[in-house]
mmCIF file of C-alpha atoms in Angstrom:
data_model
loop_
_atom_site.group_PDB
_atom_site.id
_atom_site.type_symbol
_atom_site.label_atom_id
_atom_site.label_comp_id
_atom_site.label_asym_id
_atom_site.label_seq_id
_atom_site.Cartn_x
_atom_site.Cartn_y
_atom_site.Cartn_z
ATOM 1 C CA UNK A 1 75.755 -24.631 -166.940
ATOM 2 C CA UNK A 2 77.266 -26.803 -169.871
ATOM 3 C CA UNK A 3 74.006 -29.490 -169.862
ATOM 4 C CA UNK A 4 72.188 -25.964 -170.313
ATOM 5 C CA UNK A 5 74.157 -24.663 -172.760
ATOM 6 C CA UNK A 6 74.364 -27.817 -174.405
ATOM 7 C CA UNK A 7 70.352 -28.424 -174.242
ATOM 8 C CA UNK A 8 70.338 -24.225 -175.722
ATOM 9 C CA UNK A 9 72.338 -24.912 -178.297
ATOM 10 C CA UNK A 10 70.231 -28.175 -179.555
ATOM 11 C CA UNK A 11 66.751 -26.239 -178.723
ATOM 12 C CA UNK A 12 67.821 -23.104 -181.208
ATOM 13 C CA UNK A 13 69.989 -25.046 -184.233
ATOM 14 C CA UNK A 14 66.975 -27.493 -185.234
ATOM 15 C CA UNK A 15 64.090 -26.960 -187.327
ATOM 16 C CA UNK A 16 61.660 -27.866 -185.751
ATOM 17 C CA UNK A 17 61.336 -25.771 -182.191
ATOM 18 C CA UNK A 18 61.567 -22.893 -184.703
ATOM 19 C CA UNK A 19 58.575 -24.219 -186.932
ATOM 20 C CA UNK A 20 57.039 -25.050 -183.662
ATOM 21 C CA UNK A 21 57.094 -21.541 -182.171
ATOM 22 C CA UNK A 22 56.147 -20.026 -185.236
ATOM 23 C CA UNK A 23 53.045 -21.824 -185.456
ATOM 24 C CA UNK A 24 52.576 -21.304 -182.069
ATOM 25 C CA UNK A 25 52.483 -17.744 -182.620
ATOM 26 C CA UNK A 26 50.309 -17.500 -185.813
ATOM 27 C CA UNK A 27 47.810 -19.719 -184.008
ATOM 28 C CA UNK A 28 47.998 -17.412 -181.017
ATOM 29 C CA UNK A 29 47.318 -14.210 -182.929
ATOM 30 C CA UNK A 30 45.549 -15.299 -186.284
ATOM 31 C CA UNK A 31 42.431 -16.383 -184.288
ATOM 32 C CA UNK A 32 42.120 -13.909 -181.826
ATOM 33 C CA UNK A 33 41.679 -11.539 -184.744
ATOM 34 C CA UNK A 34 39.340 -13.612 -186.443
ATOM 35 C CA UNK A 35 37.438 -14.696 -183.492
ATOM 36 C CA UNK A 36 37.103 -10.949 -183.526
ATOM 37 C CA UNK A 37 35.349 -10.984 -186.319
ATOM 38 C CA UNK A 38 32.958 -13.680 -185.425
ATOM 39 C CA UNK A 39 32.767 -11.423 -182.210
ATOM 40 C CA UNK A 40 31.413 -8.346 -184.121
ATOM 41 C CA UNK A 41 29.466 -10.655 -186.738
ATOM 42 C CA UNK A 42 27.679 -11.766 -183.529
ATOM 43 C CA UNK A 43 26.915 -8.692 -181.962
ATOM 44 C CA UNK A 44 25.273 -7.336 -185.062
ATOM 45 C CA UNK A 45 22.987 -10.461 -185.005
ATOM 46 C CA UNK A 46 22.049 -9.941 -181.039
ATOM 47 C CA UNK A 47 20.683 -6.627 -181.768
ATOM 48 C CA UNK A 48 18.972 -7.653 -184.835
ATOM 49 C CA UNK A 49 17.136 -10.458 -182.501
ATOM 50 C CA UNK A 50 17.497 -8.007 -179.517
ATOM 51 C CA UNK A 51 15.120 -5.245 -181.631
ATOM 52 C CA UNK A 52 12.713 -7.743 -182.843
ATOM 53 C CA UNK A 53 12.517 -9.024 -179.251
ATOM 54 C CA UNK A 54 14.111 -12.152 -179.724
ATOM 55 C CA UNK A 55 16.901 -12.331 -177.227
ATOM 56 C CA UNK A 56 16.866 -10.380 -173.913
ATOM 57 C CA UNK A 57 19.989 -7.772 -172.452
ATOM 58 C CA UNK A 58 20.961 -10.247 -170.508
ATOM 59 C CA UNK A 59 22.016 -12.595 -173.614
ATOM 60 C CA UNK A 60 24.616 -10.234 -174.813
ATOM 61 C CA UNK A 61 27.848 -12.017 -176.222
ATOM 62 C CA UNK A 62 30.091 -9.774 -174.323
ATOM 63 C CA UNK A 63 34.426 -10.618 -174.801
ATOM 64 C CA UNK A 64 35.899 -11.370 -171.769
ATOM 65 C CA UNK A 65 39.251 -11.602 -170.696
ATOM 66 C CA UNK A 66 39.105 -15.039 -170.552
ATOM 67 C CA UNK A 67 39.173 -15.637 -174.694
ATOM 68 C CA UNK A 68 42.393 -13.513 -174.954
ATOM 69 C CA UNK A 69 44.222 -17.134 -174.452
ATOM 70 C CA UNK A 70 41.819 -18.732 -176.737
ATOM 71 C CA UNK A 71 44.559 -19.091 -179.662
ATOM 72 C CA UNK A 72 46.402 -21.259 -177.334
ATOM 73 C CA UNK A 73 43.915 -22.748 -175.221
ATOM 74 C CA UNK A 74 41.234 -23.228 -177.441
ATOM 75 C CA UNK A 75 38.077 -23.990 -175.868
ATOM 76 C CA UNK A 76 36.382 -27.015 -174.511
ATOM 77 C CA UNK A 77 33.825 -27.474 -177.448
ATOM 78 C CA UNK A 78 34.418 -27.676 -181.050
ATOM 79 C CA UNK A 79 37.372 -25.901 -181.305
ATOM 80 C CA UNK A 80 40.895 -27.527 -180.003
ATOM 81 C CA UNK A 81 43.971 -25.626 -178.580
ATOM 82 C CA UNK A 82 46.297 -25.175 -181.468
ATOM 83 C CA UNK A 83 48.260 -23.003 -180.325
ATOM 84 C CA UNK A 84 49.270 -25.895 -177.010
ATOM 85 C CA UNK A 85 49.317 -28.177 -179.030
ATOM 86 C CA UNK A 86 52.347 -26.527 -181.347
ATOM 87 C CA UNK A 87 54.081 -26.717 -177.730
ATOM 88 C CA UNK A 88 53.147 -30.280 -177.020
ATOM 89 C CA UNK A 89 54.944 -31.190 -180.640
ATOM 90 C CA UNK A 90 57.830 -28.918 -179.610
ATOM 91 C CA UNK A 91 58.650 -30.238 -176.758
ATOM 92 C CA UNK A 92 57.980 -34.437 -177.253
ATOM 93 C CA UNK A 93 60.333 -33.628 -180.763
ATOM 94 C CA UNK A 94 63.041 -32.464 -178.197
ATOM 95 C CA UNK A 95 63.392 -36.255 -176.659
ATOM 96 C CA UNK A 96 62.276 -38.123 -179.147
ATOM 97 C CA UNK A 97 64.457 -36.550 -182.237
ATOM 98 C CA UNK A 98 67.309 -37.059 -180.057
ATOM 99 C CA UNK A 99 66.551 -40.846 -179.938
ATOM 100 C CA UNK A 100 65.698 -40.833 -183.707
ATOM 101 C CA UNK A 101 69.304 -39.987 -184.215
ATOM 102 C CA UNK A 102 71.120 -41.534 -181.410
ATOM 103 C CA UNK A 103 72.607 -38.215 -180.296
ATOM 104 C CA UNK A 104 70.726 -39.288 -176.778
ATOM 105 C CA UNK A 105 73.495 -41.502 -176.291
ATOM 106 C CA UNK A 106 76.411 -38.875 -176.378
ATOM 107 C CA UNK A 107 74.493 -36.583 -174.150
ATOM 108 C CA UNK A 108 74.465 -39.309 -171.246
ATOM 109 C CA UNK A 109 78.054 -40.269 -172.386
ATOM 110 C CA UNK A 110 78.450 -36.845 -171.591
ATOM 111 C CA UNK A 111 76.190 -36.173 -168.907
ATOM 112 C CA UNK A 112 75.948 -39.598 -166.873
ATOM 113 C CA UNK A 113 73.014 -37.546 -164.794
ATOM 114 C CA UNK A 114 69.916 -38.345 -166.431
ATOM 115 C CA UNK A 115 67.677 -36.803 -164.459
ATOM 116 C CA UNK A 116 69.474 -33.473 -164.491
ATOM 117 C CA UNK A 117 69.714 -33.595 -168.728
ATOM 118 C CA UNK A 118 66.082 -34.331 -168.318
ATOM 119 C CA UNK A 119 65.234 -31.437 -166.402
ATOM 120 C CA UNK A 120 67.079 -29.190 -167.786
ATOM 121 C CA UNK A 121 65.549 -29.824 -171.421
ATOM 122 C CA UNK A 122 62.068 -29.724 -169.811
ATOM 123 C CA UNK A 123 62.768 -26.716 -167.794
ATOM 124 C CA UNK A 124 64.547 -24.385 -171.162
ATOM 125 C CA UNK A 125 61.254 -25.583 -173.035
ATOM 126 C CA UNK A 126 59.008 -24.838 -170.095
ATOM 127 C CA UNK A 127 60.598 -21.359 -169.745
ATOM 128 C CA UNK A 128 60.461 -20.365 -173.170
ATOM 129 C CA UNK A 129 57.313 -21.832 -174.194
ATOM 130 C CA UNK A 130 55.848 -20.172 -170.490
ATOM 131 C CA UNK A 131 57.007 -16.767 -171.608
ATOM 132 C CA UNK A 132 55.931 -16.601 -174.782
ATOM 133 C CA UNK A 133 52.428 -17.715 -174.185
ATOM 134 C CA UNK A 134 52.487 -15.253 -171.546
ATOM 135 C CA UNK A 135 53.574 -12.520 -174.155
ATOM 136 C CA UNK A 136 50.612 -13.740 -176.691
ATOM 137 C CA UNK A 137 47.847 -14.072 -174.094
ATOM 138 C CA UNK A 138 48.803 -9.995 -173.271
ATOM 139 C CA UNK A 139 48.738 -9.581 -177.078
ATOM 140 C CA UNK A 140 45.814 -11.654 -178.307
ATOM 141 C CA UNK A 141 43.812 -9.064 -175.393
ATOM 142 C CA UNK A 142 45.129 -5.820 -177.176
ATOM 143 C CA UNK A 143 43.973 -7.520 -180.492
ATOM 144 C CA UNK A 144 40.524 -7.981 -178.986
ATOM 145 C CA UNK A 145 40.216 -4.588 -177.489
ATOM 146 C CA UNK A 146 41.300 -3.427 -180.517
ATOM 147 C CA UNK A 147 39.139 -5.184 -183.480
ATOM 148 C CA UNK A 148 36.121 -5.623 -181.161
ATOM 149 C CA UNK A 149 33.050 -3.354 -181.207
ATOM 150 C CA UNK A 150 33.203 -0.665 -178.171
ATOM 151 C CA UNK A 151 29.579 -1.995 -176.624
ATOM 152 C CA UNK A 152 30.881 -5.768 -177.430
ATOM 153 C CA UNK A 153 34.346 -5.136 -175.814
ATOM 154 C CA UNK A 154 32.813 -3.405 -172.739
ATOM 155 C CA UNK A 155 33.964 -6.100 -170.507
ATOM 156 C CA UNK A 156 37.673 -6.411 -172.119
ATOM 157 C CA UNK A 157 39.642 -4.500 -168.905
ATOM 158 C CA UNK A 158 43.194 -4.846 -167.624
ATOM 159 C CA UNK A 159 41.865 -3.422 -164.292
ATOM 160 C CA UNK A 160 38.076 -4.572 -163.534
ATOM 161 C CA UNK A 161 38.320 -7.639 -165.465
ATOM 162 C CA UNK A 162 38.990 -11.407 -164.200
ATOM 163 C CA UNK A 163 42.469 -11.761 -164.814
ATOM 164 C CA UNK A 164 43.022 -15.607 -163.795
ATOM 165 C CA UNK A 165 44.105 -16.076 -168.326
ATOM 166 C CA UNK A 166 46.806 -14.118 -167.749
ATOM 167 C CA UNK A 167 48.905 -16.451 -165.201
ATOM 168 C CA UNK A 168 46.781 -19.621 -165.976
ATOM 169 C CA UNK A 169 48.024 -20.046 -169.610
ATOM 170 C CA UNK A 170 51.516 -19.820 -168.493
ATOM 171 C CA UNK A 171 51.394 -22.445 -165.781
ATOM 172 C CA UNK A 172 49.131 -24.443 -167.975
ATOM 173 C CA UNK A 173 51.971 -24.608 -170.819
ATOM 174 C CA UNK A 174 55.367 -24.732 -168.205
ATOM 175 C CA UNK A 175 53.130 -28.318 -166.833
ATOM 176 C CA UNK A 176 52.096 -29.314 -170.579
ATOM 177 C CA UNK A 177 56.137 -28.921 -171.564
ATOM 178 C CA UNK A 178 56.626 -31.646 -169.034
ATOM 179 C CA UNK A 179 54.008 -33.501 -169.558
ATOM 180 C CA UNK A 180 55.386 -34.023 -173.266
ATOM 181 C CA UNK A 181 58.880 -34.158 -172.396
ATOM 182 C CA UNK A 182 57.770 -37.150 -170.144
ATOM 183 C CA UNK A 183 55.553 -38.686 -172.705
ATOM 184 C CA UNK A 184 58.792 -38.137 -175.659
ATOM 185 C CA UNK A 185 60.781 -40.025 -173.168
ATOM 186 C CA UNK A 186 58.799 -42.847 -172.120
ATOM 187 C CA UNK A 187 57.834 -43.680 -175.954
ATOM 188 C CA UNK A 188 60.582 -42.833 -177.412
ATOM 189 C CA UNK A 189 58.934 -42.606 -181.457
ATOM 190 C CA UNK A 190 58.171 -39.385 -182.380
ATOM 191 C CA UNK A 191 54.860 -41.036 -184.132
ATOM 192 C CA UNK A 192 53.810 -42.673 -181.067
ATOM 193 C CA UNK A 193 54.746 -39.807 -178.873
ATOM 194 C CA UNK A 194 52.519 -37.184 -180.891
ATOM 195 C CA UNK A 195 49.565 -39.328 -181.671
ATOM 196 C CA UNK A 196 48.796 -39.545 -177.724
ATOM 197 C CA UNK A 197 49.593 -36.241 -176.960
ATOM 198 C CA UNK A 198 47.266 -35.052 -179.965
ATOM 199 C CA UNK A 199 44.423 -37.695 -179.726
ATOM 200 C CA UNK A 200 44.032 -37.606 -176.040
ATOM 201 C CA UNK A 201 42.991 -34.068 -175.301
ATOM 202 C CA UNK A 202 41.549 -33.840 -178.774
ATOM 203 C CA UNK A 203 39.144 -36.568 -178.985
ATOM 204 C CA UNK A 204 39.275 -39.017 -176.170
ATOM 205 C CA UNK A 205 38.540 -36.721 -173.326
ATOM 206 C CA UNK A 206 36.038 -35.007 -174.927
ATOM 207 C CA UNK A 207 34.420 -37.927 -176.134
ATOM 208 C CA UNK A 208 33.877 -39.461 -172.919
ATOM 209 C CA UNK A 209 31.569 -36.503 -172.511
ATOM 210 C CA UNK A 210 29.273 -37.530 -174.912
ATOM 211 C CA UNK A 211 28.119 -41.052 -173.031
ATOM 212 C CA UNK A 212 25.581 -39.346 -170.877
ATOM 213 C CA UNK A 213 26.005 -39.077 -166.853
ATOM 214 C CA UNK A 214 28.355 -41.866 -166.363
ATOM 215 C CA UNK A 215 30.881 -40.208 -169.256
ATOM 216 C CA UNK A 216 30.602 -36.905 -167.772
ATOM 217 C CA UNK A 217 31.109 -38.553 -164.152
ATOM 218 C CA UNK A 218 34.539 -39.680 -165.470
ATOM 219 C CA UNK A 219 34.853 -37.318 -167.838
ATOM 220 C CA UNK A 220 35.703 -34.521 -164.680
ATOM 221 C CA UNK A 221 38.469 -37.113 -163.693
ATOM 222 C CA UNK A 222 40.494 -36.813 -166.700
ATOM 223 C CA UNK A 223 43.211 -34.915 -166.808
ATOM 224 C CA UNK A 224 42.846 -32.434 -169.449
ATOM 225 C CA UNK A 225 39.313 -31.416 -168.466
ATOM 226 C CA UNK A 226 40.854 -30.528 -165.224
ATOM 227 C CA UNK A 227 43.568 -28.203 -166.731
ATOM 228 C CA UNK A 228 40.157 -26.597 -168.442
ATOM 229 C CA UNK A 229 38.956 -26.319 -164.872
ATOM 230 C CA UNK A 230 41.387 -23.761 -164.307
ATOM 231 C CA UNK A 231 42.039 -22.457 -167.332
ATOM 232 C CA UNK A 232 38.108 -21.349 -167.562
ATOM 233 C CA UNK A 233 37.573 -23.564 -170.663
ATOM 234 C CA UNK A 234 34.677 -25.769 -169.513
ATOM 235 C CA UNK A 235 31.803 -25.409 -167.325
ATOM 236 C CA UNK A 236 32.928 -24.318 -163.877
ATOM 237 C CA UNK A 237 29.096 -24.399 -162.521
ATOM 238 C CA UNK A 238 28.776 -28.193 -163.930
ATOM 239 C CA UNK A 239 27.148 -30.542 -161.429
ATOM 240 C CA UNK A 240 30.099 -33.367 -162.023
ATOM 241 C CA UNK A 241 32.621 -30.923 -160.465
ATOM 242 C CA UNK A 242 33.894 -32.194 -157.198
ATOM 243 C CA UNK A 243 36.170 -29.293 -157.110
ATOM 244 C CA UNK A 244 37.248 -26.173 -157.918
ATOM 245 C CA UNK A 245 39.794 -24.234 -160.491
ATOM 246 C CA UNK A 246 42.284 -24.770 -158.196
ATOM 247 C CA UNK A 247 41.673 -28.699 -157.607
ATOM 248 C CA UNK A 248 41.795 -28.790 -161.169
ATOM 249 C CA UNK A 249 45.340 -27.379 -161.400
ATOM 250 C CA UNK A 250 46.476 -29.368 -158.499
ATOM 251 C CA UNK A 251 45.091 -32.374 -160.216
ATOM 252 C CA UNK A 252 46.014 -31.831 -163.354
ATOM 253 C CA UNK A 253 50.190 -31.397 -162.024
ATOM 254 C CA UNK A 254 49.907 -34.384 -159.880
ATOM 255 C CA UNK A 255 49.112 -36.166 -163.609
ATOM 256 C CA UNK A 256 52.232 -34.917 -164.944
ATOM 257 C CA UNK A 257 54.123 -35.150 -161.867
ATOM 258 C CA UNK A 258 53.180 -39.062 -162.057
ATOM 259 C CA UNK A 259 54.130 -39.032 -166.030
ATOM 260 C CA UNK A 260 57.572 -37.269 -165.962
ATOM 261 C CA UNK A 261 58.356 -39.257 -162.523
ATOM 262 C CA UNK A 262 58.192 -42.254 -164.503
ATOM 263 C CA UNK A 263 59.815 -41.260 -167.366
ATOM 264 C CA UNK A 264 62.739 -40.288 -165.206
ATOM 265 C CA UNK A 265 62.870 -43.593 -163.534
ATOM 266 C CA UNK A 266 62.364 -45.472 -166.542
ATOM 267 C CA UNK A 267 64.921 -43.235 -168.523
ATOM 268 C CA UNK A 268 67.299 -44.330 -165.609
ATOM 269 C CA UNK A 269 66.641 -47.896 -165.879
ATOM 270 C CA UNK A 270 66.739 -48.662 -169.246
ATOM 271 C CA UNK A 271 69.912 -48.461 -171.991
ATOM 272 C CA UNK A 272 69.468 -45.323 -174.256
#
């Protein structure tokens, strides 16, 4: 209980979890109303093309449940997660601050068990992080079923709708928490720490993409792509799949099981 307390009391006195969160929220909610927007903007312009026999019924840009995460998720093309990213920061700033300022070495002065101060700051984050997004995934829905045309938002439903956003955005950011923990651990500088964790879902994997067959062979390999597996943020019907939405959770944990399993060993190993 005190290496929670302790790991509290750290999380909720700095600046930056609370700039962090913040962000995390206005990302969450300021573009699911303005995708909104662009939702209605577009739905005009389909039945425009739709009465001049341009587009067919079946083109429709209907909301689905699946773009009430999109704030924190982002999607796969064009448009990154900001909203994950604000947690990524949040969490790497937690390690790497505390090595910044040496106050790493009075926690294990404290705390001899590494592994459990580890944990423990990854879990809090994980927690808090996994219930929040949970609360702004419910919220950026009720924004779109509120804001979006009735014929548009037809397919926006609590009851008949694919639900998988709900509980996938959650896990995805509890597994991303980690991820950075381990990364903030392992690196150490803050600047080193958040350029990988930015660049690599932001640009490298998606770049990969763009080198014809063989980039999109390896492209379903990375790790990121497979957390958009199962979050519904890429193309589930893609050829290059060799598995599902649930492979891609399962391979996108054993990634940061690998990651924060070496950052506790190597946090073990090595003088703080």
């Amino acid at each position: 209980m005190g290496v929670l307390a302790a790991e509290r009391i750290k999380l909720t006195s700095t600046k930056s979890p609370v700039w962090c969160t913040v962000l995390l929220v206005v990302f969450g909610l300021g573009i699911a109303a303005l995708f909104s927007l662009a939702l209605n903007a577009s739905w005009r312009v389909f039945q425009d093309q739709l009465a001049e026999g341009k587009m067919q019924p079946a083109d429709a840009p209907y909301a689905e449940n699946s773009i009430a995460g999109l704030g924190i998720t982002g999607l796969a093309q064009g448009m990154p997660g900001f909203g994950y990213l604000m947690v990524m920061i949040l969490a790497a700033l937690a390690v790497t601050s505390e090595y910044r300022f040496g106050t790493i070495k009075a926690t294990f002065l404290a705390i001899p068990n590494r592994t459990t101060v580890l944990l423990t700051k990854a879990g809090l984050i994980a927690v808090a992080m996994g219930l929040l997004s949970l609360v702004l995934t419910f919220l950026g829905f009720f924004i779109f079923k509120a804001m979006v045309t009735h014929d548009a938002g037809t397919h926006l439903s609590l009851t008949n709708g694919d639900l998988r956003v709900f509980y996938a955005v959650p896990v995805f950011i509890v597994l991303i928490v980690f991820l950075a923990v381990g990364v903030g651990t392992l690196i150490r500088q803050s600047a080193g720490a958040l350029s990988l964790l930015i660049v690599w879902p932001v640009i490298l994997e998606p770049m990969v993409g763009a080198f014809g067959k063989i980039g999109h062979q390896i492209q379903v390999l990375l790790p990121f792509q497979n957390a958009g597996l199962f979050l519904g943020t890429v193309d589930e019907k893609s050829e290059y799949w060799h598995w599902g939405p649930w492979g891609g959770l399962i391979y996108f944990a054993a990634f940061v099981a690998v990651v924060f399993g070496a950052a506790l060993f190597v946090v073990n190993k090595r003088d703080a």
